[in-house]
Short mmCIF file of C-alpha atoms in Angstrom, two decimals:
data_model
loop_
_atom_site.label_atom_id
_atom_site.label_comp_id
_atom_site.label_asym_id
_atom_site.label_seq_id
_atom_site.Cartn_x
_atom_site.Cartn_y
_atom_site.Cartn_z
CA MET C 145 21.91 -2.47 -36.82
CA SER C 146 20.46 -1.69 -40.23
CA ASP C 147 20.41 -4.35 -42.92
CA VAL C 148 21.48 -2.53 -46.09
CA VAL C 149 20.65 -4.49 -49.26
CA ILE C 150 21.56 -1.92 -51.91
CA GLU C 151 24.45 0.50 -51.45
CA LEU C 152 25.58 2.97 -54.10
CA SER C 153 28.68 5.05 -53.34
CA GLY C 154 29.83 7.92 -55.55
CA LEU C 155 27.97 6.39 -58.50
CA GLY C 156 28.58 8.10 -61.82
CA LYS C 157 27.64 7.25 -65.39
CA SER C 158 28.58 9.02 -68.59
CA PHE C 159 27.74 8.25 -72.19
CA GLY C 160 30.64 9.85 -74.00
CA SER C 161 30.66 13.51 -72.94
CA LEU C 162 27.12 13.31 -71.54
CA GLU C 163 27.17 12.92 -67.75
CA VAL C 164 23.94 11.16 -66.78
CA LEU C 165 24.66 10.36 -63.12
CA ARG C 166 26.89 12.35 -60.77
CA GLY C 167 28.07 11.23 -57.34
CA ILE C 168 25.00 9.23 -56.31
CA ASP C 169 25.07 7.92 -52.74
CA LEU C 170 22.15 5.71 -51.76
CA GLN C 171 21.38 2.97 -49.26
CA VAL C 172 18.25 0.82 -49.36
CA GLU C 173 17.46 -1.36 -46.37
CA ARG C 174 15.93 -4.83 -46.49
CA GLY C 175 12.16 -4.61 -46.87
CA GLU C 176 12.24 -0.94 -47.82
CA VAL C 177 10.24 0.42 -50.77
CA VAL C 178 11.98 3.37 -52.43
CA CYS C 179 10.29 5.23 -55.29
CA ILE C 180 12.34 7.39 -57.65
CA ILE C 181 10.54 10.28 -59.32
CA GLY C 182 11.71 13.07 -61.62
CA PRO C 183 11.53 14.41 -65.16
CA SER C 184 12.52 12.45 -68.24
CA GLY C 185 16.27 12.49 -68.74
CA SER C 186 17.02 12.98 -65.05
CA GLY C 187 18.93 9.67 -64.78
CA LYS C 188 16.28 7.59 -62.98
CA SER C 189 16.30 4.57 -65.29
CA THR C 190 20.08 4.72 -65.71
CA LEU C 191 20.47 4.58 -61.93
CA LEU C 192 18.21 1.54 -61.78
CA ARG C 193 20.10 -0.21 -64.58
CA CYS C 194 23.40 0.44 -62.78
CA VAL C 195 22.15 -1.43 -59.71
CA ASN C 196 22.43 -4.76 -61.53
CA LEU C 197 25.09 -3.51 -63.95
CA LEU C 198 22.93 -3.60 -67.07
CA GLU C 199 24.69 -0.27 -67.41
CA GLU C 200 28.29 -0.27 -66.23
CA PRO C 201 29.03 2.74 -64.01
CA THR C 202 31.91 4.99 -65.00
CA ALA C 203 32.56 5.89 -61.35
CA GLY C 204 31.70 4.65 -57.90
CA LYS C 205 30.69 1.38 -56.31
CA VAL C 206 27.57 -0.82 -56.35
CA VAL C 207 27.00 -3.35 -53.55
CA VAL C 208 23.93 -5.61 -53.53
CA ASP C 209 23.30 -7.88 -50.56
CA GLY C 210 26.94 -7.75 -49.53
CA THR C 211 28.41 -8.41 -52.99
CA GLU C 212 30.23 -5.61 -54.82
CA LEU C 213 29.00 -5.85 -58.41
CA THR C 214 31.55 -3.28 -59.58
CA ASP C 215 34.42 -5.50 -58.47
CA PRO C 216 35.92 -7.00 -61.68
CA ASP C 217 36.34 -10.35 -59.91
CA THR C 218 32.65 -10.67 -59.01
CA ASP C 219 30.58 -13.37 -60.69
CA LEU C 220 28.04 -10.97 -62.19
CA ASP C 221 25.69 -13.65 -63.46
CA GLY C 222 25.61 -15.22 -60.03
CA ALA C 223 24.98 -11.90 -58.29
CA ARG C 224 22.22 -10.93 -60.72
CA ARG C 225 20.24 -14.05 -59.84
CA HIS C 226 19.23 -12.30 -56.63
CA VAL C 227 17.98 -9.14 -58.39
CA GLY C 228 14.64 -9.25 -60.20
CA MET C 229 13.94 -6.58 -62.80
CA VAL C 230 10.69 -5.52 -64.47
CA PHE C 231 10.98 -3.20 -67.46
CA GLN C 232 8.59 -0.80 -69.23
CA GLN C 233 8.17 -3.37 -71.98
CA PHE C 234 7.27 -6.89 -70.93
CA ASN C 235 10.05 -8.74 -72.79
CA LEU C 236 8.17 -12.04 -72.81
CA PHE C 237 9.12 -14.72 -75.33
CA SER C 238 6.26 -14.44 -77.80
CA HIS C 239 6.66 -18.03 -79.07
CA LEU C 240 6.42 -19.59 -75.59
CA HIS C 241 3.40 -20.23 -73.40
CA VAL C 242 3.19 -18.23 -70.18
CA LEU C 243 4.30 -21.22 -68.09
CA ASP C 244 7.36 -21.73 -70.29
CA ASN C 245 8.22 -18.04 -70.00
CA LEU C 246 8.34 -18.52 -66.23
CA THR C 247 10.29 -21.78 -66.19
CA ILE C 248 13.00 -21.26 -68.81
CA ALA C 249 15.31 -19.11 -66.64
CA GLN C 250 14.65 -21.21 -63.55
CA ARG C 251 15.85 -24.31 -65.39
CA LYS C 252 18.74 -22.78 -67.31
CA VAL C 253 20.07 -20.39 -64.64
CA LEU C 254 19.05 -21.95 -61.33
CA GLY C 255 19.22 -25.57 -62.53
CA ARG C 256 15.77 -26.50 -61.29
CA ASP C 257 14.11 -29.59 -62.70
CA LYS C 258 10.95 -29.20 -64.79
CA LYS C 259 8.56 -30.26 -62.04
CA THR C 260 10.01 -27.86 -59.45
CA ALA C 261 10.21 -24.98 -61.93
CA GLU C 262 6.58 -25.44 -62.94
CA LYS C 263 5.45 -25.61 -59.30
CA VAL C 264 7.23 -22.32 -58.53
CA ALA C 265 5.88 -20.75 -61.73
CA ARG C 266 2.28 -21.70 -60.95
CA GLU C 267 2.61 -20.39 -57.39
CA ASN C 268 3.80 -17.02 -58.69
CA LEU C 269 1.15 -16.85 -61.42
CA ASP C 270 -1.41 -17.37 -58.66
CA ARG C 271 0.33 -14.65 -56.66
CA VAL C 272 -0.28 -12.10 -59.45
CA GLY C 273 -3.84 -13.32 -60.09
CA LEU C 274 -3.16 -15.16 -63.36
CA ALA C 275 -3.18 -18.85 -62.40
CA GLU C 276 -5.62 -19.60 -65.21
CA LYS C 277 -3.31 -18.12 -67.89
CA ALA C 278 -0.48 -20.67 -67.59
CA ASP C 279 -1.21 -22.18 -71.02
CA ALA C 280 -1.91 -18.88 -72.81
CA MET C 281 0.40 -17.27 -75.34
CA PRO C 282 1.58 -13.70 -74.59
CA ALA C 283 -0.35 -12.35 -77.60
CA GLN C 284 -3.57 -13.57 -75.99
CA LEU C 285 -3.02 -11.38 -72.93
CA SER C 286 -3.67 -7.70 -72.32
CA GLY C 287 -0.72 -5.44 -71.64
CA GLY C 288 -1.52 -5.42 -67.94
CA GLN C 289 -1.65 -9.21 -67.85
CA GLN C 290 1.68 -9.43 -69.71
CA GLN C 291 3.29 -7.11 -67.18
CA ARG C 292 1.93 -9.19 -64.30
CA VAL C 293 3.39 -12.29 -66.00
CA ALA C 294 6.72 -10.45 -66.22
CA ILE C 295 6.53 -9.76 -62.47
CA ALA C 296 5.70 -13.43 -61.79
CA ARG C 297 8.67 -14.45 -63.95
CA ALA C 298 11.01 -12.24 -61.91
CA LEU C 299 9.58 -13.57 -58.64
CA SER C 300 10.12 -17.15 -59.81
CA MET C 301 13.87 -16.57 -59.49
CA ASN C 302 13.44 -15.90 -55.73
CA PRO C 303 15.03 -12.45 -55.84
CA ARG C 304 16.14 -10.59 -52.74
CA VAL C 305 15.56 -7.25 -54.47
CA MET C 306 13.04 -6.17 -57.12
CA LEU C 307 13.76 -3.30 -59.51
CA PHE C 308 10.85 -1.74 -61.41
CA ASP C 309 11.54 0.63 -64.31
CA GLU C 310 8.31 2.53 -65.09
CA PRO C 311 6.34 -0.76 -65.04
CA THR C 312 3.02 0.91 -65.94
CA SER C 313 4.14 3.49 -68.51
CA ALA C 314 3.34 1.29 -71.53
CA LEU C 315 -0.12 0.34 -70.27
CA ASP C 316 -3.56 1.71 -71.06
CA PRO C 317 -4.81 3.67 -68.02
CA GLU C 318 -7.49 1.14 -67.09
CA LEU C 319 -4.87 -1.63 -66.85
CA VAL C 320 -2.50 0.21 -64.51
CA GLY C 321 -4.37 -0.61 -61.30
CA ASP C 322 -3.92 -4.39 -61.50
CA VAL C 323 -0.14 -4.06 -61.88
CA LEU C 324 0.13 -1.53 -59.06
CA GLY C 325 -2.03 -3.85 -56.93
CA VAL C 326 0.50 -6.66 -57.35
CA MET C 327 3.32 -4.27 -56.44
CA ARG C 328 1.43 -3.14 -53.32
CA GLN C 329 1.06 -6.80 -52.33
CA LEU C 330 4.82 -7.37 -52.73
CA ALA C 331 5.52 -4.32 -50.58
CA ASP C 332 3.15 -5.65 -47.91
CA GLU C 333 5.01 -8.97 -48.00
CA GLY C 334 8.30 -7.19 -47.24
CA MET C 335 9.98 -7.30 -50.65
CA THR C 336 12.84 -4.83 -51.04
CA MET C 337 11.83 -2.65 -54.00
CA LEU C 338 13.42 0.18 -55.96
CA VAL C 339 10.76 1.67 -58.24
CA VAL C 340 11.10 4.31 -60.96
CA THR C 341 7.60 5.64 -61.45
CA HIS C 342 5.36 8.51 -62.48
CA GLU C 343 2.49 7.08 -60.40
CA MET C 344 2.49 9.67 -57.61
CA GLN C 345 -0.42 8.15 -55.71
CA PHE C 346 1.38 4.80 -55.59
CA ALA C 347 4.57 6.51 -54.38
CA ARG C 348 2.62 8.47 -51.79
CA GLU C 349 0.82 5.41 -50.40
CA VAL C 350 3.35 2.57 -50.76
CA ALA C 351 6.86 4.04 -50.61
CA ASP C 352 8.81 4.22 -47.38
CA ARG C 353 10.99 6.83 -49.06
CA VAL C 354 10.80 8.94 -52.21
CA LEU C 355 13.80 10.26 -54.14
CA PHE C 356 13.43 13.19 -56.51
CA MET C 357 16.12 13.21 -59.21
CA ASP C 358 17.04 15.89 -61.70
CA GLY C 359 20.17 16.49 -63.73
CA GLY C 360 21.76 13.22 -62.67
CA VAL C 361 21.68 13.91 -58.92
CA ILE C 362 19.32 13.22 -56.02
CA VAL C 363 17.84 16.65 -55.35
CA GLU C 364 15.68 15.65 -52.41
CA GLN C 365 14.68 12.51 -50.52
CA GLY C 366 12.55 11.58 -47.55
CA PRO C 367 9.15 10.18 -46.58
CA PRO C 368 6.50 10.65 -49.27
CA SER C 369 4.54 12.96 -46.96
CA GLU C 370 7.50 15.35 -47.12
CA VAL C 371 8.88 14.97 -50.65
CA ILE C 372 5.49 14.79 -52.39
CA GLY C 373 3.33 16.49 -49.73
CA ASN C 374 5.66 19.31 -48.67
CA PRO C 375 8.84 19.42 -50.79
CA LYS C 376 11.72 21.60 -49.59
CA GLU C 377 13.42 22.20 -52.94
CA GLU C 378 12.04 24.60 -55.53
CA ARG C 379 12.88 22.19 -58.37
CA THR C 380 10.85 19.45 -56.67
CA ARG C 381 7.92 21.82 -56.18
CA THR C 382 8.00 22.87 -59.85
CA PHE C 383 8.07 19.26 -61.06
CA LEU C 384 5.24 18.15 -58.78
CA ALA C 385 3.11 21.15 -59.73
CA ARG C 386 3.33 20.07 -63.35
CA VAL C 387 2.73 16.38 -62.62
CA LEU C 388 -0.07 16.75 -60.08
CA ASP C 389 -1.82 19.61 -61.92
CA PRO C 390 -0.98 19.09 -65.62
CA THR C 391 -3.75 21.38 -66.89
CA HIS C 392 -2.24 24.38 -65.13
CA THR C 393 0.60 26.17 -66.92
CA HIS C 394 3.76 26.98 -65.02
CA PRO C 395 5.75 29.31 -67.27
CA GLU C 396 8.78 29.30 -65.00
CA ALA C 397 9.10 25.50 -65.17
CA PRO C 398 11.55 23.97 -67.66
CA ALA C 399 10.15 21.44 -70.10
CA GLU C 400 10.26 17.86 -68.84
#
């Protein structure tokens, strides 16, 4: 029997008259790594934000680890404790040391004492290769280091699911590899991950499944060898041709 951790049924999201998501059905099993690819404006980030109800769906149902988040009676704050999220921007508290950035939510949300919270924080800083940066201020870190701190902060809450929204898009190219390396490690450790990304090589090598989205729907999904290596849908082929060979012009392809 499969162990479904994330289940979206008939998910829809509109902003006024603009329909951003339409009838999304998706199941993610425990330990599965699912990468979502597609052009800007296709609904990828909105889908991710609906998983922990940072965006409230206008239709459908969201169930995470057996709890329906779209049920009005659900304790949302309690349910969100089990979902870690890493954004494009690092969202660290600039006035707090790295260690404090990792302990503040543990203490306030999970009720851990200072000693326990610091022990967990240091373990996760070590996990992302930044044990020596515990006493640094965010401004003293590179963008890649700040993003790895943000991942360590999310891990310090002991999440059952990790959501990544374009975690490398704000980084200089030479800093991307360290962040992707940490994400590969998490995948190897069996973390359930839903990742919005433009990093096709990462998706090809790490994902169990790739979803291609366009126009608010899932156009195609399957193993990366199929969706990226041999896509069935013309829209997927057009998108990948532009992404994988950006110097070549494809006049028939709509602007991303």
